[in-house]
Amino acid sequence: MSDLIQLLPDHVANQIAAGEVVQRPASVVKELLENSIDAGATTITLLLKKAGKTLIQVIDDGKGMSPTDARLCFERHATSKIRDAKDLFDLHTKGFRGEALASISAVAHVELKTKQEGEELGVAIKNEGNTIVSQEMIQTAKGTSIAVKNLFFNIPVRRNFMGGDKEEQRHIVNEFKRVALVHPQISFILYHNDRELYNLKSSNLRQRIVGIFGAKTDTKLVPINEETDILTVKGFVMKPEFAKKRRGDQFLFVNDRFIKNDYLNHAIVTAFEGLIESKSYPGYFLYLTVPPNTIDINIHPTKTEVEFDNKKALYAMLRATIKHSLGQYSVAPVLDFNRDASLDTPYEFKDKTPQKPQITVDRNFNPFKDDDTEQMNISKPSHSNFKKTRDTGNWESLYADLESDIAKTDTEQNLFDTELNKTPKTYQIQNKYIVSSIKSGIVLIHQSAAHQRIIYEDFLSKLENENGNSQQLLFPTKINLPKEDIGNIYAIKSQLEAIGFVFDEFTMEYIMISGIPTLLSESELETIFEQLLTDMKEELPNATLDYKAKTAESLAKSVCIKTGKQLNPVEQEDLVNRLFSCTEPTVSPSGKLTFKTLTLEQIDKIFKN
Ligand code: ADP
Ligand code: MG
C-alpha cells in the first residue's frame, strides 16, 4: 500500500490555525491593538466599517517595520518578540506566538503600511489569503497602519456564522475597553462607520475608567492598593450601592492581560458580602501583578483563562484587600470597628418603611406572681467591651435556676456560697474539670473549653478595638513557610497586628516577627502558626469566613489551658470568675459546652431511694 501521510500546504495550515485565532472581527481588533502596543505606540486609532466585517483598520505611531520585516511578519511563527523558549518565562509583550498576522491574512485582505523612525520612505504591502499581491515604497507617517478587509472572504461558512452588526460591535467594543483599560497612558480613538465612539486621551487609570464609563463613574470608585511580594493589587471597585442586577463592568487583569476567573471573581464578590443584595454584581477594575513564573503564561491567544500556582493564597489576599478598602472608605459600615454593627439596618430592610410597634396585652399578667424576678437585674462585671446585643444563650437560665433570695443580689460572685469566706470553693478533678458549689447546686466546668472561651473573647475585644499589647522579642524570630501558607497568614495580617503581633518582614518564603501579643510566649510561636494555618486552610475558601473571629478562635485554641494541667486554687477561682464574665460563657468558640450545672433537685433525684 502506498504512503498516505502528506504535509499540508502552508495556506491550508494557516487557514486551520486562523480558525483558532480569528473567531470574529473582535479577535482581529484585539491582535492588531496588541501589536501596536508592543510596538510602543502612544496613539492608536481604530477604524471600523460594518462592525468590522468590511473594514478593521488600526493605525499607530509605534516603531514601524523595515521592508524585510514587513514581508516577514505575515509568515507563521514570525515574531520579533522572543528568540528562544526561555524568553517565554520573561515576557514583556502581548504577543509572542507570531501567529496573528499569518492567521488574519489567511482569511482576509490585508493592507499594511509601515515606516520606521528616520526613514525617508515606508513600505506598503497587500496580502490576500496569505499571498503577497503587491509591494511598493510609499510616503507614509512613522508607524504602522494595518487594514483588514473582507474578513472570511474565502470561508463562506465562517462569514455566515458571524453575528449581526450590533453583536459584533459589542464584542469589538469589549475588546477595545479591555485593552484601553490596561494602557491609560496610550491614547485610543475608535470610529465606527465614520462616527467617533471613543476618544480617550492619555491619562491615569482613574481618568481612563471615567473616560470609558462616563463622568458619573468618578464618584463611584473606591481605590484598591496593596503590595506584597506574591501579589500586587491595584485599581478600583465600585461602591456597593452601584452594584448591578446584571453582571456588568467586571474587569480583572493579571499581569496586564484581561482574564476571566470564576475563582478570583468569587473572592472579589464575597468581599462585598452583606453590603449588596445577594443577586447583584459589584463593578470592579482590578489589576493583579504576580511573579510571571507563578502563572501559566502559555495562554492561547483567544482564551482568557489563566492558571495560578498558589490560587488559594491569592483568593484570601484579594478578598481581604477589598474588604479592607471598602472598610477604609467607610462605605462598609459593618466593617467599621468603632460602630456597633448591630445598630445598622440590615440591607434588606433599608428601603422599607418601619412598622409601628404592636402593643399586645398579656391578660394573664399577675403583678404579684414571681415578684422577685422583676429585680433580677444582675449586672455583669465591667470587663465586657462586647456588644450587649449578643445572644447570651443559656447563660440566663443559670439565674433562672436560682432561688429568689439570690436573685436579689447584684453580682455574680454571689452566685457562689460565700458563707465561709469570700471565695467560692473550687476543686479540680483529674486535671480536667473544675467543680464549684453555687446556691442552687453545683457547677461543673470543662477547664480547657472554658479557658478557650475566655481567651477568645479577650482576643476578639483586642481585635475590635485594635489595642492588643505587644511584647518585643529580644531577637526577631524567623518563621519559614511555603508560599501558599504565607498567603494565608497574609490574609489575616491586619488581625494579627491588631492583637499585638509585629512583623518586621513579610516575604514570599518567610516572615520575621519582632513582637508578639503579651498573652503568648515565644516558644509557642511555631505551634501557634501551625494551628492558624490548619484552621485557615479548613475554612478557605469559605464565603462566610469571618477573619477576626477565626483568628481569635485559632489563637485561643493554641494558647488555652489544656486538659491535664494542674491548677492551683487561685487559678481555678480566676478561671471560674472570668468564664462568667464572658459575653457567651456557655460554649467554647468552636461550640463545645464549657459548663453544666446540677441543681440540688437533680442531685436529690440521684439519691432518691
Ligand atoms: P506576535 O505579535 O506574536 O509577534 P504577530 O503575527 O502579531 O505575532 O506579529 C508578527 C510580528 O510583526 C511582530 O513580532 C512584530 O515584529 C511585527 N508587527 C506586527 N504589528 C506591528 C506593528 N503595529 N508595529 C510594528 N511591528 C509590528
Ligand atoms: Mg501579535
mmCIF file of C-alpha atoms in Angstrom, residues 74-274:
data_model
loop_
_atom_site.group_PDB
_atom_site.id
_atom_site.type_symbol
_atom_site.label_atom_id
_atom_site.label_comp_id
_atom_site.label_asym_id
_atom_site.label_seq_id
_atom_site.Cartn_x
_atom_site.Cartn_y
_atom_site.Cartn_z
ATOM 1 C CA PHE A 74 2.916 37.521 7.606
ATOM 2 C CA GLU A 75 4.808 34.266 7.987
ATOM 3 C CA ARG A 76 3.657 31.820 10.617
ATOM 4 C CA HIS A 77 5.846 31.810 13.728
ATOM 5 C CA ALA A 78 7.402 35.049 12.569
ATOM 6 C CA THR A 79 7.933 37.160 15.643
ATOM 7 C CA SER A 80 10.387 39.752 16.829
ATOM 8 C CA LYS A 81 9.340 39.201 20.436
ATOM 9 C CA ILE A 82 11.022 36.018 21.535
ATOM 10 C CA ARG A 83 14.203 34.331 20.354
ATOM 11 C CA ASP A 84 14.083 31.057 22.253
ATOM 12 C CA ALA A 85 11.969 29.135 24.706
ATOM 13 C CA LYS A 86 13.489 30.632 27.835
ATOM 14 C CA ASP A 87 12.184 34.061 26.779
ATOM 15 C CA LEU A 88 8.731 32.645 27.412
ATOM 16 C CA PHE A 89 9.356 32.942 31.120
ATOM 17 C CA ASP A 90 10.158 36.600 30.973
ATOM 18 C CA LEU A 91 7.550 38.056 28.665
ATOM 19 C CA HIS A 92 7.015 41.750 28.447
ATOM 20 C CA THR A 93 4.956 41.817 25.283
ATOM 21 C CA LYS A 94 1.364 40.936 24.492
ATOM 22 C CA GLY A 95 2.168 38.737 21.536
ATOM 23 C CA PHE A 96 4.885 36.166 21.192
ATOM 24 C CA ARG A 97 3.499 33.355 19.084
ATOM 25 C CA GLY A 98 3.959 35.073 15.749
ATOM 26 C CA GLU A 99 0.637 33.737 14.566
ATOM 27 C CA ALA A 100 -1.739 36.641 14.445
ATOM 28 C CA LEU A 101 -0.803 38.293 11.177
ATOM 29 C CA ALA A 102 -0.332 34.947 9.448
ATOM 30 C CA SER A 103 -3.772 33.859 10.590
ATOM 31 C CA ILE A 104 -5.504 37.119 9.778
ATOM 32 C CA SER A 105 -4.016 37.337 6.312
ATOM 33 C CA ALA A 106 -5.076 33.737 5.672
ATOM 34 C CA VAL A 107 -8.733 34.722 5.892
ATOM 35 C CA ALA A 108 -8.852 38.378 4.773
ATOM 36 C CA HIS A 109 -7.426 41.059 2.503
ATOM 37 C CA VAL A 110 -4.706 42.844 4.451
ATOM 38 C CA GLU A 111 -3.086 46.159 3.551
ATOM 39 C CA LEU A 112 -0.016 47.017 5.548
ATOM 40 C CA LYS A 113 1.729 50.380 5.513
ATOM 41 C CA THR A 114 4.683 50.935 7.740
ATOM 42 C CA LYS A 115 7.723 53.146 8.223
ATOM 43 C CA GLN A 116 10.464 53.194 10.789
ATOM 44 C CA GLU A 117 11.747 56.287 12.515
ATOM 45 C CA GLY A 118 14.216 58.289 10.440
ATOM 46 C CA GLU A 119 13.448 56.551 7.117
ATOM 47 C CA GLU A 120 12.523 58.600 4.037
ATOM 48 C CA LEU A 121 10.115 56.081 2.693
ATOM 49 C CA GLY A 122 7.960 53.380 4.075
ATOM 50 C CA VAL A 123 6.575 50.249 2.502
ATOM 51 C CA ALA A 124 3.058 49.180 1.510
ATOM 52 C CA ILE A 125 2.223 45.508 1.130
ATOM 53 C CA LYS A 126 -1.028 43.856 0.113
ATOM 54 C CA ASN A 127 -1.599 40.315 1.239
ATOM 55 C CA GLU A 128 -4.732 38.393 0.234
ATOM 56 C CA GLY A 129 -5.294 34.906 1.642
ATOM 57 C CA ASN A 130 -1.604 34.575 2.553
ATOM 58 C CA THR A 131 -0.421 35.649 -0.889
ATOM 59 C CA ILE A 132 1.510 38.868 -1.276
ATOM 60 C CA VAL A 133 -0.133 40.607 -4.228
ATOM 61 C CA SER A 134 1.783 43.878 -4.225
ATOM 62 C CA GLN A 135 4.635 45.688 -2.529
ATOM 63 C CA GLU A 136 5.779 49.259 -3.087
ATOM 64 C CA MET A 137 7.718 52.028 -1.419
ATOM 65 C CA ILE A 138 5.463 54.870 -0.294
ATOM 66 C CA GLN A 139 5.343 58.150 1.552
ATOM 67 C CA THR A 140 3.768 57.496 4.916
ATOM 68 C CA ALA A 141 3.909 58.603 8.539
ATOM 69 C CA LYS A 142 6.142 56.884 11.060
ATOM 70 C CA GLY A 143 4.406 53.852 12.494
ATOM 71 C CA THR A 144 2.152 51.182 11.142
ATOM 72 C CA SER A 145 -1.298 51.006 9.604
ATOM 73 C CA ILE A 146 -2.916 47.641 9.056
ATOM 74 C CA ALA A 147 -6.260 47.455 7.267
ATOM 75 C CA VAL A 148 -8.115 44.157 7.332
ATOM 76 C CA LYS A 149 -10.865 43.991 4.711
ATOM 77 C CA ASN A 150 -13.446 41.434 3.758
ATOM 78 C CA LEU A 151 -12.937 39.123 6.690
ATOM 79 C CA PHE A 152 -13.554 35.441 5.904
ATOM 80 C CA PHE A 153 -13.799 36.267 2.182
ATOM 81 C CA ASN A 154 -12.589 32.728 1.418
ATOM 82 C CA ILE A 155 -14.545 30.887 4.145
ATOM 83 C CA PRO A 156 -18.265 31.433 3.467
ATOM 84 C CA VAL A 157 -19.291 29.233 6.394
ATOM 85 C CA ARG A 158 -17.455 31.474 8.830
ATOM 86 C CA ARG A 159 -18.820 34.572 7.196
ATOM 87 C CA ASN A 160 -22.330 33.285 7.706
ATOM 88 C CA PHE A 161 -21.673 32.446 11.274
ATOM 89 C CA MET A 162 -20.825 35.985 12.252
ATOM 90 C CA GLY A 163 -23.433 37.669 14.395
ATOM 91 C CA GLY A 164 -25.417 40.746 13.491
ATOM 92 C CA ASP A 165 -23.628 44.090 13.356
ATOM 93 C CA LYS A 166 -24.844 45.033 16.840
ATOM 94 C CA GLU A 167 -23.497 41.856 18.337
ATOM 95 C CA GLU A 168 -20.128 42.029 16.589
ATOM 96 C CA GLN A 169 -19.803 45.682 17.501
ATOM 97 C CA ARG A 170 -20.441 44.820 21.124
ATOM 98 C CA HIS A 171 -17.662 42.222 21.036
ATOM 99 C CA ILE A 172 -15.284 44.725 19.469
ATOM 100 C CA VAL A 173 -16.079 47.461 21.959
ATOM 101 C CA ASN A 174 -15.495 44.977 24.786
ATOM 102 C CA GLU A 175 -12.052 44.127 23.442
ATOM 103 C CA PHE A 176 -11.339 47.793 22.906
ATOM 104 C CA LYS A 177 -12.253 48.614 26.519
ATOM 105 C CA ARG A 178 -10.172 45.756 27.899
ATOM 106 C CA VAL A 179 -7.115 46.946 26.008
ATOM 107 C CA ALA A 180 -7.698 50.628 26.771
ATOM 108 C CA LEU A 181 -8.155 49.881 30.484
ATOM 109 C CA VAL A 182 -4.711 48.349 30.740
ATOM 110 C CA HIS A 183 -2.946 51.201 28.969
ATOM 111 C CA PRO A 184 -4.313 54.501 30.196
ATOM 112 C CA GLN A 185 -1.140 56.271 29.141
ATOM 113 C CA ILE A 186 -1.859 55.440 25.481
ATOM 114 C CA SER A 187 -4.461 57.497 23.566
ATOM 115 C CA PHE A 188 -7.154 55.429 21.887
ATOM 116 C CA ILE A 189 -9.655 56.621 19.316
ATOM 117 C CA LEU A 190 -12.441 54.489 17.922
ATOM 118 C CA TYR A 191 -14.540 55.293 14.849
ATOM 119 C CA HIS A 192 -17.371 53.128 13.651
ATOM 120 C CA ASN A 193 -18.854 53.903 10.223
ATOM 121 C CA ASP A 194 -17.124 57.324 10.422
ATOM 122 C CA ARG A 195 -18.691 58.124 13.767
ATOM 123 C CA GLU A 196 -16.387 58.729 16.696
ATOM 124 C CA LEU A 197 -17.373 56.417 19.576
ATOM 125 C CA TYR A 198 -14.410 56.922 21.888
ATOM 126 C CA ASN A 199 -11.656 59.451 22.092
ATOM 127 C CA LEU A 200 -9.547 58.547 25.090
ATOM 128 C CA LYS A 201 -6.677 60.870 25.899
ATOM 129 C CA SER A 202 -3.522 59.711 27.577
ATOM 130 C CA SER A 203 -4.321 59.783 31.305
ATOM 131 C CA ASN A 204 -4.124 57.965 34.606
ATOM 132 C CA LEU A 205 -6.185 54.909 35.385
ATOM 133 C CA ARG A 206 -8.982 56.705 37.150
ATOM 134 C CA GLN A 207 -9.420 59.162 34.284
ATOM 135 C CA ARG A 208 -9.328 56.294 31.805
ATOM 136 C CA ILE A 209 -12.155 54.484 33.590
ATOM 137 C CA VAL A 210 -14.150 57.694 33.700
ATOM 138 C CA GLY A 211 -13.356 58.309 30.007
ATOM 139 C CA ILE A 212 -14.834 54.952 29.079
ATOM 140 C CA PHE A 213 -17.707 54.658 31.525
ATOM 141 C CA GLY A 214 -18.770 58.275 31.868
ATOM 142 C CA ALA A 215 -18.250 61.214 34.208
ATOM 143 C CA LYS A 216 -20.620 59.850 36.847
ATOM 144 C CA THR A 217 -18.329 56.920 37.441
ATOM 145 C CA ASP A 218 -15.777 59.114 39.176
ATOM 146 C CA THR A 219 -17.594 59.333 42.495
ATOM 147 C CA LYS A 220 -18.449 55.641 42.475
ATOM 148 C CA LEU A 221 -14.896 54.362 42.671
ATOM 149 C CA VAL A 222 -13.143 53.036 45.752
ATOM 150 C CA PRO A 223 -9.392 52.713 45.242
ATOM 151 C CA ILE A 224 -7.671 49.411 45.933
ATOM 152 C CA ASN A 225 -3.957 49.320 46.586
ATOM 153 C CA GLU A 226 -1.991 46.509 48.101
ATOM 154 C CA GLU A 227 1.535 45.442 47.501
ATOM 155 C CA THR A 228 3.215 42.262 48.634
ATOM 156 C CA ASP A 229 5.848 40.020 47.163
ATOM 157 C CA ILE A 230 3.335 37.469 45.982
ATOM 158 C CA LEU A 231 0.702 39.803 44.719
ATOM 159 C CA THR A 232 0.139 43.424 43.883
ATOM 160 C CA VAL A 233 -3.435 44.579 43.558
ATOM 161 C CA LYS A 234 -4.303 47.965 42.143
ATOM 162 C CA GLY A 235 -7.387 49.506 40.708
ATOM 163 C CA PHE A 236 -10.878 50.266 41.864
ATOM 164 C CA VAL A 237 -14.071 48.657 42.958
ATOM 165 C CA MET A 238 -17.427 50.344 42.592
ATOM 166 C CA LYS A 239 -19.139 51.344 45.792
ATOM 167 C CA PRO A 240 -21.606 48.661 46.836
ATOM 168 C CA GLU A 241 -24.670 50.807 46.205
ATOM 169 C CA PHE A 242 -23.853 50.820 42.492
ATOM 170 C CA ALA A 243 -23.903 47.054 42.165
ATOM 171 C CA LYS A 244 -25.928 45.985 39.154
ATOM 172 C CA LYS A 245 -28.620 43.468 38.542
ATOM 173 C CA ARG A 246 -26.647 42.131 35.615
ATOM 174 C CA ARG A 247 -23.028 41.166 35.530
ATOM 175 C CA GLY A 248 -21.780 44.402 34.117
ATOM 176 C CA ASP A 249 -18.495 46.096 34.478
ATOM 177 C CA GLN A 250 -16.239 43.494 35.972
ATOM 178 C CA PHE A 251 -12.694 43.714 34.726
ATOM 179 C CA LEU A 252 -9.920 41.598 36.119
ATOM 180 C CA PHE A 253 -6.405 41.827 34.727
ATOM 181 C CA VAL A 254 -3.417 39.729 35.616
ATOM 182 C CA ASN A 255 -0.020 40.961 34.545
ATOM 183 C CA ASP A 256 -1.761 43.335 32.155
ATOM 184 C CA ARG A 257 -3.875 40.684 30.498
ATOM 185 C CA PHE A 258 -7.624 40.625 30.766
ATOM 186 C CA ILE A 259 -8.692 37.360 32.330
ATOM 187 C CA LYS A 260 -11.847 35.608 33.404
ATOM 188 C CA ASN A 261 -11.510 33.590 36.535
ATOM 189 C CA ASP A 262 -14.514 32.364 38.488
ATOM 190 C CA TYR A 263 -12.410 31.575 41.496
ATOM 191 C CA LEU A 264 -10.944 35.047 41.887
ATOM 192 C CA ASN A 265 -14.228 36.632 40.911
ATOM 193 C CA HIS A 266 -15.728 34.793 43.842
ATOM 194 C CA ALA A 267 -13.089 36.245 46.143
ATOM 195 C CA ILE A 268 -13.939 39.743 44.947
ATOM 196 C CA VAL A 269 -17.682 39.372 45.116
ATOM 197 C CA THR A 270 -17.695 37.834 48.571
ATOM 198 C CA ALA A 271 -15.718 40.792 49.883
ATOM 199 C CA PHE A 272 -18.949 42.705 49.284
ATOM 200 C CA GLU A 273 -20.967 40.276 51.338
ATOM 201 C CA GLY A 274 -23.538 41.980 53.480
#
